[in-house]
């Protein structure tokens, strides 16, 4: 189906993203996977091209693009190369930077945003703790007032960009007696005394991204490191999660669509019993179903992008987009592996890696069960 949400400006932006990926990224993806991280040169080059500051106002070094469709184009193109690119860049520019843009003080914006846009200050977001991620309101890391400072203790886990980040927007408990209303966001610099990182975690997929545990031991920070309202962190996160989930949905579908197209070609080239394997009726019907699933999901998500641009995307619609797209992505990629036969299980094949990379999309950014819990509650259940 012809997509109608993009115009000529988005098309030329897409061309510039592709040019960057072909020149500076695609030749290096094996190195990224071996190092389990994107090198700083990647971030600096992406910054130079203006891809890290789409949502950052021009006065702080960004593009000030008040149009989420550019972010959507970026996600689509990154995910066509691999899913880890989308998740690392997404965490930095699309998920974490908005906390500083929308909640930061003038001083915080001037201090950090130019570096964020340039790729010099790499961001991560620390919500999940070893004791649990779904029950965000139950987090245990604390910040305790001591004179005019806060003393932060605790840990976070599964943090994307965690191993390389320079600044981590971190949720900690400031008022233990107030439950969800006692959580505050702090911008913790990685060079603060008492900040340390564990090893790069050994993941099933998305080898190119760095994911780490973070430890906080008596980190001392002033009020100038609080992002947003004291004790308002939970509400701030709830307000930002729909955009995070929309970004996931865009990525999930773009990722699966690319591999499905590559799989279609494979089924035309690969012969069995004297014919292309895609032309067996079973596979032909299967491919027809998979393309339909992808296009239907894409249409829903396109409408979510339009709604988000108008400030009308509801948390429930974002939850629907997130869980449905990750289910479609995983179903489609599982069939793509099957259509590749034994080659589909070999890491040297893109389809095998994509299948591994996709699995996490049903778990992170709020698991699919949590998405259904939100939708169910909205149904009055
Ligand atoms: C590769 C990777 C990168 C990540 N990046 C980040 C990051 O950058 N920052 C960050 O903060 N976090 C990050 N996460 C963490 C991610 O968001 C959490 O893993 C996720 O929220 C689930 O939390 P959990 O792992 O503690 O599982 P749990 O909360 O322990 O849940 C375990 C299972 O129980 C289910 N469950 C829990 N509650 C309910 C319920 N009420 N009803 C039904 N089922 C329920 C869950 O759906 C899940 O299936 C990342 C995770 C991974 C794997």
Short mmCIF file of C-alpha atoms in Angstrom, two decimals, residues 14-362:
data_model
loop_
_atom_site.label_atom_id
_atom_site.label_comp_id
_atom_site.label_asym_id
_atom_site.label_seq_id
_atom_site.Cartn_x
_atom_site.Cartn_y
_atom_site.Cartn_z
CA UNK A 14 15.91 9.55 4.03
CA UNK A 15 18.42 9.74 1.19
CA UNK A 16 20.93 11.53 3.41
CA UNK A 17 20.51 8.93 6.18
CA UNK A 18 21.05 6.13 3.66
CA UNK A 19 24.12 7.82 2.29
CA UNK A 20 25.56 8.09 5.83
CA UNK A 21 24.77 4.45 6.56
CA UNK A 22 26.28 3.18 3.33
CA UNK A 23 29.42 5.25 3.70
CA UNK A 24 30.16 5.13 7.41
CA UNK A 25 28.20 2.33 9.01
CA UNK A 26 27.48 -0.67 6.80
CA UNK A 27 31.20 -1.35 6.11
CA UNK A 28 31.78 -1.55 9.89
CA UNK A 29 28.86 -3.59 11.21
CA UNK A 30 30.96 -6.73 11.77
CA UNK A 31 33.41 -4.70 13.84
CA UNK A 32 30.52 -3.25 15.87
CA UNK A 33 29.23 -6.76 16.59
CA UNK A 34 32.68 -8.04 17.57
CA UNK A 35 33.21 -5.09 19.94
CA UNK A 36 29.66 -5.28 21.30
CA UNK A 37 29.39 -1.51 20.92
CA UNK A 38 29.20 1.35 18.47
CA UNK A 39 32.47 3.30 18.45
CA UNK A 40 32.61 6.97 19.38
CA UNK A 41 33.42 7.81 15.72
CA UNK A 42 29.94 6.55 14.83
CA UNK A 43 28.35 8.97 17.29
CA UNK A 44 30.50 11.90 16.23
CA UNK A 45 29.78 11.32 12.56
CA UNK A 46 26.03 10.89 13.21
CA UNK A 47 26.19 14.13 15.20
CA UNK A 48 27.97 15.93 12.40
CA UNK A 49 25.24 14.84 9.99
CA UNK A 50 22.58 16.27 12.31
CA UNK A 51 20.97 12.90 13.13
CA UNK A 52 21.33 13.15 16.91
CA UNK A 53 19.68 16.49 17.46
CA UNK A 54 16.40 16.28 15.56
CA UNK A 55 14.38 17.10 18.67
CA UNK A 56 16.95 19.52 20.15
CA UNK A 57 16.25 23.24 19.56
CA UNK A 58 18.66 25.06 17.25
CA UNK A 59 20.00 27.29 20.03
CA UNK A 60 21.43 24.16 21.68
CA UNK A 61 22.98 22.78 18.51
CA UNK A 62 20.08 20.65 17.22
CA UNK A 63 17.82 20.79 14.20
CA UNK A 64 14.72 21.82 16.11
CA UNK A 65 12.64 19.69 13.74
CA UNK A 66 9.13 19.95 15.08
CA UNK A 67 8.04 16.97 13.00
CA UNK A 68 8.32 13.43 14.36
CA UNK A 69 8.21 12.00 10.84
CA UNK A 70 11.93 12.77 10.52
CA UNK A 71 12.60 10.65 13.61
CA UNK A 72 10.45 7.92 12.05
CA UNK A 73 12.47 8.01 8.82
CA UNK A 74 15.68 7.75 10.83
CA UNK A 75 14.39 4.73 12.78
CA UNK A 76 13.27 3.02 9.58
CA UNK A 77 16.59 3.41 7.84
CA UNK A 78 18.69 2.39 10.86
CA UNK A 79 16.61 -0.73 11.37
CA UNK A 80 17.01 -1.75 7.76
CA UNK A 81 20.72 -2.14 8.55
CA UNK A 82 20.26 -3.76 11.94
CA UNK A 83 18.06 -3.39 15.00
CA UNK A 84 20.87 -2.43 17.39
CA UNK A 85 21.60 0.77 15.49
CA UNK A 86 17.99 1.79 15.94
CA UNK A 87 17.94 0.97 19.64
CA UNK A 88 21.25 2.68 20.54
CA UNK A 89 20.57 5.82 18.56
CA UNK A 90 16.95 5.78 19.68
CA UNK A 91 17.91 5.63 23.37
CA UNK A 92 20.30 8.55 22.93
CA UNK A 93 18.40 10.91 20.67
CA UNK A 94 14.75 9.95 20.75
CA UNK A 95 14.19 8.57 24.24
CA UNK A 96 16.66 10.24 26.62
CA UNK A 97 17.41 13.63 25.01
CA UNK A 98 13.74 14.72 25.27
CA UNK A 99 13.98 14.54 29.07
CA UNK A 100 16.62 17.27 28.95
CA UNK A 101 14.90 19.23 26.18
CA UNK A 102 11.48 19.25 27.81
CA UNK A 103 12.29 19.09 31.52
CA UNK A 104 15.82 20.47 31.82
CA UNK A 105 16.68 23.86 33.30
CA UNK A 106 18.27 26.48 31.07
CA UNK A 107 21.61 25.73 32.71
CA UNK A 108 21.27 21.96 32.08
CA UNK A 109 20.29 22.51 28.46
CA UNK A 110 23.27 24.77 27.81
CA UNK A 111 25.61 22.42 29.59
CA UNK A 112 24.63 19.14 27.95
CA UNK A 113 22.48 19.52 24.84
CA UNK A 114 25.15 20.81 22.41
CA UNK A 115 27.30 17.78 23.29
CA UNK A 116 24.30 15.45 22.93
CA UNK A 117 23.57 16.81 19.43
CA UNK A 118 27.24 16.50 18.47
CA UNK A 119 27.64 12.92 19.76
CA UNK A 120 30.15 14.07 22.37
CA UNK A 121 27.86 13.48 25.35
CA UNK A 122 26.37 10.01 24.94
CA UNK A 123 23.11 9.43 26.81
CA UNK A 124 21.49 6.45 28.48
CA UNK A 125 18.34 6.06 30.55
CA UNK A 126 18.39 4.10 33.79
CA UNK A 127 15.00 2.86 34.91
CA UNK A 128 15.32 -0.92 35.26
CA UNK A 129 16.93 -2.43 38.36
CA UNK A 130 18.07 -5.98 39.05
CA UNK A 131 15.00 -6.45 41.28
CA UNK A 132 12.59 -5.61 38.46
CA UNK A 133 11.72 -3.48 35.47
CA UNK A 134 7.98 -3.91 34.97
CA UNK A 135 7.12 -2.57 38.41
CA UNK A 136 8.85 0.76 37.89
CA UNK A 137 7.20 2.28 40.94
CA UNK A 138 8.96 -0.34 43.08
CA UNK A 139 12.51 0.76 42.21
CA UNK A 140 14.98 0.68 45.09
CA UNK A 141 17.90 3.02 44.24
CA UNK A 142 17.83 6.03 46.54
CA UNK A 143 18.91 9.64 46.74
CA UNK A 144 19.09 10.89 50.32
CA UNK A 145 19.42 14.56 51.20
CA UNK A 146 22.65 15.51 53.02
CA UNK A 147 23.06 19.25 53.50
CA UNK A 148 22.78 20.87 50.09
CA UNK A 149 23.58 17.63 48.27
CA UNK A 150 21.97 14.31 47.41
CA UNK A 151 23.73 11.00 48.10
CA UNK A 152 22.79 8.38 45.52
CA UNK A 153 23.09 4.62 46.06
CA UNK A 154 21.81 1.65 44.11
CA UNK A 155 22.14 -0.02 40.74
CA UNK A 156 20.52 -0.35 37.33
CA UNK A 157 20.68 -3.16 34.83
CA UNK A 158 20.17 -3.86 31.11
CA UNK A 159 21.06 -0.24 30.31
CA UNK A 160 21.43 0.39 26.58
CA UNK A 161 24.53 2.53 25.86
CA UNK A 162 25.34 1.94 29.54
CA UNK A 163 28.92 0.94 28.94
CA UNK A 164 29.77 4.04 26.88
CA UNK A 165 27.36 6.65 28.20
CA UNK A 166 28.65 9.98 29.51
CA UNK A 167 25.40 10.98 31.18
CA UNK A 168 22.65 8.73 32.52
CA UNK A 169 19.17 10.04 33.26
CA UNK A 170 18.42 7.87 36.25
CA UNK A 171 15.26 7.24 38.27
CA UNK A 172 15.84 7.02 42.02
CA UNK A 173 13.69 7.13 45.11
CA UNK A 174 13.77 10.45 46.96
CA UNK A 175 10.70 10.03 49.20
CA UNK A 176 10.40 6.38 50.24
CA UNK A 177 7.05 6.93 51.94
CA UNK A 178 5.44 8.33 48.78
CA UNK A 179 5.61 5.27 46.48
CA UNK A 180 5.37 6.17 42.79
CA UNK A 181 5.16 9.83 43.79
CA UNK A 182 8.52 9.68 45.53
CA UNK A 183 10.74 9.08 42.49
CA UNK A 184 13.06 11.71 41.00
CA UNK A 185 15.14 11.80 37.82
CA UNK A 186 18.82 12.70 38.20
CA UNK A 187 21.32 13.37 35.43
CA UNK A 188 24.31 11.36 36.65
CA UNK A 189 27.60 12.05 34.86
CA UNK A 190 29.66 8.91 34.29
CA UNK A 191 32.71 10.64 35.76
CA UNK A 192 30.99 11.29 39.11
CA UNK A 193 32.81 9.75 42.09
CA UNK A 194 31.01 6.53 43.03
CA UNK A 195 29.72 5.75 39.51
CA UNK A 196 30.87 2.44 38.04
CA UNK A 197 29.82 0.02 35.34
CA UNK A 198 29.74 -3.74 35.13
CA UNK A 199 30.84 -5.69 32.08
CA UNK A 200 29.09 -5.43 28.75
CA UNK A 201 26.25 -7.90 29.13
CA UNK A 202 26.30 -10.99 26.92
CA UNK A 203 23.01 -10.82 25.01
CA UNK A 204 21.20 -13.28 22.76
CA UNK A 205 20.93 -10.66 20.02
CA UNK A 206 21.70 -7.07 19.06
CA UNK A 207 25.42 -7.78 19.37
CA UNK A 208 26.25 -4.31 18.07
CA UNK A 209 24.78 -2.53 21.09
CA UNK A 210 26.38 -2.12 24.48
CA UNK A 211 24.18 -3.04 27.40
CA UNK A 212 25.48 -2.78 30.94
CA UNK A 213 24.83 -2.78 34.65
CA UNK A 214 25.48 0.50 36.46
CA UNK A 215 26.40 0.92 40.11
CA UNK A 216 26.01 4.01 42.29
CA UNK A 217 27.94 4.18 45.54
CA UNK A 218 27.58 7.37 47.55
CA UNK A 219 27.44 9.58 44.45
CA UNK A 220 27.09 13.19 45.62
CA UNK A 221 25.16 15.57 43.37
CA UNK A 222 23.44 18.90 43.88
CA UNK A 223 19.92 20.01 42.95
CA UNK A 224 21.35 21.16 39.64
CA UNK A 225 21.39 17.49 38.55
CA UNK A 226 17.66 16.94 39.16
CA UNK A 227 15.79 16.69 35.86
CA UNK A 228 12.20 17.86 36.12
CA UNK A 229 10.28 17.99 39.39
CA UNK A 230 11.50 16.63 42.70
CA UNK A 231 9.38 13.50 43.31
CA UNK A 232 7.87 13.93 39.84
CA UNK A 233 10.01 11.34 38.06
CA UNK A 234 7.37 8.65 37.73
CA UNK A 235 4.92 11.01 36.05
CA UNK A 236 7.70 12.32 33.78
CA UNK A 237 8.52 8.75 32.69
CA UNK A 238 4.87 7.91 32.08
CA UNK A 239 4.58 11.02 29.90
CA UNK A 240 7.62 10.07 27.84
CA UNK A 241 6.93 6.35 27.43
CA UNK A 242 4.39 6.70 24.57
CA UNK A 243 7.07 8.23 22.32
CA UNK A 244 9.50 5.48 23.32
CA UNK A 245 6.90 2.84 22.46
CA UNK A 246 6.06 4.50 19.15
CA UNK A 247 9.77 4.51 18.27
CA UNK A 248 9.88 0.79 19.08
CA UNK A 249 6.86 0.13 16.89
CA UNK A 250 8.32 1.99 13.91
CA UNK A 251 11.57 0.07 14.35
CA UNK A 252 9.91 -3.33 14.75
CA UNK A 253 7.99 -3.08 11.51
CA UNK A 254 10.82 -1.52 9.47
CA UNK A 255 13.21 -4.22 10.69
CA UNK A 256 10.93 -7.11 9.82
CA UNK A 257 9.84 -5.56 6.51
CA UNK A 258 13.42 -5.28 5.28
CA UNK A 259 14.23 -8.90 6.08
CA UNK A 260 10.93 -10.06 4.58
CA UNK A 261 11.82 -8.34 1.32
CA UNK A 262 15.24 -10.01 1.36
CA UNK A 263 13.53 -13.33 2.11
CA UNK A 264 11.16 -12.92 -0.83
CA UNK A 265 14.15 -12.59 -3.12
CA UNK A 266 15.74 -15.64 -1.51
CA UNK A 267 12.62 -17.71 -2.14
CA UNK A 268 12.76 -16.74 -5.81
CA UNK A 269 16.43 -17.65 -6.15
CA UNK A 270 16.51 -20.84 -4.08
CA UNK A 271 15.36 -23.92 -5.98
CA UNK A 272 13.94 -27.23 -4.74
CA UNK A 273 12.23 -29.92 -6.80
CA UNK A 274 13.06 -27.87 -9.89
CA UNK A 275 11.26 -24.67 -8.87
CA UNK A 276 11.75 -21.57 -6.74
CA UNK A 277 10.77 -22.45 -3.16
CA UNK A 278 8.55 -19.37 -2.93
CA UNK A 279 6.35 -20.69 -5.69
CA UNK A 280 5.16 -23.73 -3.73
CA UNK A 281 1.61 -22.87 -2.84
CA UNK A 282 2.23 -23.17 0.89
CA UNK A 283 5.09 -20.67 0.77
CA UNK A 284 3.35 -18.39 -1.70
CA UNK A 285 0.34 -18.13 0.63
CA UNK A 286 2.61 -17.71 3.63
CA UNK A 287 4.49 -14.83 1.97
CA UNK A 288 1.17 -13.27 0.99
CA UNK A 289 0.11 -13.40 4.65
CA UNK A 290 3.39 -11.98 5.93
CA UNK A 291 3.40 -9.01 3.54
CA UNK A 292 -0.21 -8.33 4.49
CA UNK A 293 0.62 -8.42 8.21
CA UNK A 294 3.51 -6.03 7.78
CA UNK A 295 1.58 -3.54 5.66
CA UNK A 296 -1.43 -3.54 7.97
CA UNK A 297 0.81 -2.96 11.00
CA UNK A 298 2.69 -0.24 9.14
CA UNK A 299 -0.55 1.58 8.32
CA UNK A 300 -1.61 1.61 11.97
CA UNK A 301 1.78 2.89 13.05
CA UNK A 302 1.78 5.58 10.36
CA UNK A 303 -1.46 6.85 11.86
CA UNK A 304 0.18 6.81 15.30
CA UNK A 305 3.03 8.94 13.92
CA UNK A 306 0.53 11.44 12.52
CA UNK A 307 -1.34 11.49 15.86
CA UNK A 308 1.91 11.96 17.78
CA UNK A 309 2.83 14.93 15.60
CA UNK A 310 -0.47 16.53 16.56
CA UNK A 311 0.10 15.75 20.24
CA UNK A 312 -2.81 13.30 20.12
CA UNK A 313 -1.17 9.88 20.51
CA UNK A 314 -2.70 8.27 23.57
CA UNK A 315 -0.63 6.00 25.84
CA UNK A 316 -3.08 3.20 25.00
CA UNK A 317 -2.65 3.56 21.25
CA UNK A 318 1.13 3.60 21.76
CA UNK A 319 0.84 0.43 23.85
CA UNK A 320 -1.19 -1.24 21.10
CA UNK A 321 1.37 -0.23 18.47
CA UNK A 322 4.26 -1.50 20.60
CA UNK A 323 2.93 -4.97 21.47
CA UNK A 324 1.30 -5.67 18.14
CA UNK A 325 4.30 -4.61 16.05
CA UNK A 326 6.71 -6.68 18.13
CA UNK A 327 4.48 -9.73 17.81
CA UNK A 328 4.22 -9.25 14.03
CA UNK A 329 7.98 -8.66 13.80
CA UNK A 330 8.80 -11.86 15.68
CA UNK A 331 6.23 -13.96 13.78
CA UNK A 332 7.39 -12.66 10.42
CA UNK A 333 11.07 -13.19 11.18
CA UNK A 334 10.46 -16.70 12.48
CA UNK A 335 8.83 -17.60 9.16
CA UNK A 336 11.69 -15.88 7.30
CA UNK A 337 14.16 -18.15 9.10
CA UNK A 338 12.07 -21.18 8.13
CA UNK A 339 12.00 -20.10 4.49
CA UNK A 340 15.81 -19.96 4.51
CA UNK A 341 16.04 -23.58 5.70
CA UNK A 342 19.37 -24.40 7.39
CA UNK A 343 20.94 -21.15 6.21
CA UNK A 344 18.38 -19.34 8.33
CA UNK A 345 20.08 -20.73 11.42
CA UNK A 346 23.55 -19.55 10.42
CA UNK A 347 24.81 -16.34 12.01
CA UNK A 348 26.42 -15.25 8.76
CA UNK A 349 22.91 -14.80 7.33
CA UNK A 350 21.16 -11.53 8.07
CA UNK A 351 17.89 -13.35 8.64
CA UNK A 352 19.36 -15.36 11.52
CA UNK A 353 20.72 -12.28 13.25
CA UNK A 354 17.50 -10.35 12.69
CA UNK A 355 15.54 -13.20 14.28
CA UNK A 356 17.81 -13.08 17.36
CA UNK A 357 17.75 -9.28 17.43
CA UNK A 358 13.96 -9.13 17.37
CA UNK A 359 13.26 -11.25 20.42
CA UNK A 360 13.85 -8.46 22.91
CA UNK A 361 11.22 -6.23 21.37
CA UNK A 362 8.50 -8.18 23.20
#
